[in-house]
Amino acid sequence: MTRWSIGDLAKASGLTVRTLHHYDEIGLVVASERTTSGHRRYTPDDVRRLYQVRSLRQLGLSLDEVRSALSRSDSLRPIFQAQLAALTAQAQQVEALRSRLTALLDGHTTESLLSTLEMMSVHESYFTADQLTDLRSRAAALGPEAVEALKASWLELVKQLRQHMADGTPATDPRVVELSRQWDALGARFTGGDAAIQAAAQRSWDENKASISAQIGWPADDGLVDYVTQARAAQ
Amino acid sequence: MTRWSIGDLAKASGLTVRTLHHYDEIGLVVASERTTSGHRRYTPDDVRRLYQVRSLRQLGLSLDEVRSALSRSDSLRPIFQAQLAALTAQAQQVEALRSRLTALLDGHTTESLLSTLEMMSVHESYFTADQLTDLRSRAAALGPEAVEALKASWLELVKQLRQHMADGTPATDPRVVELSRQWDALGARFTGGDAAIQAAAQRSWDENKASISAQIGWPADDGLVDYVTQARAAQ
DNA sequence: GTAGGACCTCCCGTGGCGTGAGGTTCAAGC
DNA sequence: GCTTGAACCTCACGCCACGGGAGGTCCTAC
């Protein structure tokens, strides 16, 4: 029995009949012989080739890569090296995702998960990767409680400012100017005083008012930012 | 401007117009409004949803997973945990592939790459993962030179046995019996004397004679194994 | 009023097969 | 020799997350 039927070969190799059909279709592993009625007969050479294909596939190569790897044996080493580089990159990406997920799961309540994600997502459109790394490391350096404290101060600040707005206090009022100074100081704690990051935040703000408003809990287009801008001018 | 055109939203979010079309088609992020002529108008709520989708996608979730994640916020945590588990598994697989590739690239000449792979592949059909780990750690413990020395002894043994076969020496001849004892001893060095591994090897042998023959460099069906089996019976 | 960019829908293509449908052939038991 | 059920054959559509193009309409700025 030196010829294999497709079913026996499928069992022996652990692949499916459909997969062998597919390899035959695309000419990757073709049954060298056929019975008169058209049934595939795999020769030992075909079987050898199939096992080579299977092992290369198990290393994560695409069928096209497998094909060219088998076409000339001297192309194996560069292909392997490329594959190793690709796998290394993939490993890094997977690790990055994993750490983000673990951080999210560890540090947040269920309700805050989505809004946190949304903020991250929005921000990533406007900050460069380096800037984000910066922001994150700063947040990490401060520690989670400090970050929470900052957020609380922020909300308190916003509350007072809106109260002044509602009261009709002019933006040039010393109390408002003082609040705007605190606003900027708080912002600097987040941005590290980096002008580029502040500019990116400003740009993000200008272009995303509407969509950001909901997630931070107060209407974004009620003129608060403009009010602070005016007050800042009077500093 | 509280409504976004699809092009502007694409630019702002970093996605393509086609992607937004796709999300609209499958009902994941639908533009709540249309102009009279049919152009999509995204409301702030739509934009918010899009950013949520984008952030969940960046964590590696499928569109279906994103959909169910957004349907009920309490499903976020389990979904994240599942995703984390999947990513962990993926990271392990990628690492396993990477180490296999590095080992291959470090330890083998170009010509031996393919046949090594093929043998690995064939063996993996017949050994369990644990048994393979066993085999590999034993090979690692012996060190590469020792493994090469074993292979050389093996080839020498085979050479002598085939000579005896060609000469017509009966399998019960003491010299042949001694050689069969060495054969088993060598095998034990590989298998660690594990009966299950030896049985798996035997099964692999029985079912793969033809395909194995080429890679180990001598015809597999010339009766050598049967000859040794007879000799072993006379031990 | 006209150019050209933005938008619309429809539809085929990707990779690596899974999963039938509908028909032929093989192998084992009577 | 005959029957049956398993194995095999060839289409051919489906998946996932869109990419890309055709062919047509609409909007906006000059």
Coordinates of C-alpha atoms (C1' of nucleotides) in Angstrom, one line a residue, chain C:
Chain C
dG1 C1' -23.2 77.3 -13.9
dT2 C1' -19.8 74.3 -13.6
dA3 C1' -16.1 71.7 -11.7
dG4 C1' -14.6 68.5 -8.6
dG5 C1' -14.9 66.4 -4.4
dA6 C1' -18.0 64.0 -1.2
dC7 C1' -21.4 60.9 -0.9
dC8 C1' -24.6 57.1 -2.3
dT9 C1' -25.6 51.8 -3.3
dC10 C1' -24.1 47.5 -5.3
dC11 C1' -21.0 44.0 -5.7
dC12 C1' -16.7 41.3 -6.1
dG13 C1' -12.3 40.0 -3.6
dT14 C1' -9.3 38.6 0.4
dG15 C1' -7.4 33.7 3.5
dG16 C1' -8.2 29.3 4.8
dC17 C1' -10.9 26.7 4.9
dG18 C1' -16.3 24.8 6.9
dT19 C1' -20.3 22.9 5.4
dG20 C1' -23.5 21.4 2.8
dA21 C1' -25.9 19.5 -2.0
dG22 C1' -26.2 16.3 -5.2
dG23 C1' -24.1 12.7 -7.6
dT24 C1' -20.6 8.6 -8.3
dT25 C1' -17.6 4.9 -6.6
dC26 C1' -15.7 1.6 -3.4
dA27 C1' -15.5 -2.3 0.0
dA28 C1' -17.7 -5.4 2.9
dG29 C1' -21.1 -8.6 3.9
dC30 C1' -24.9 -11.6 2.2

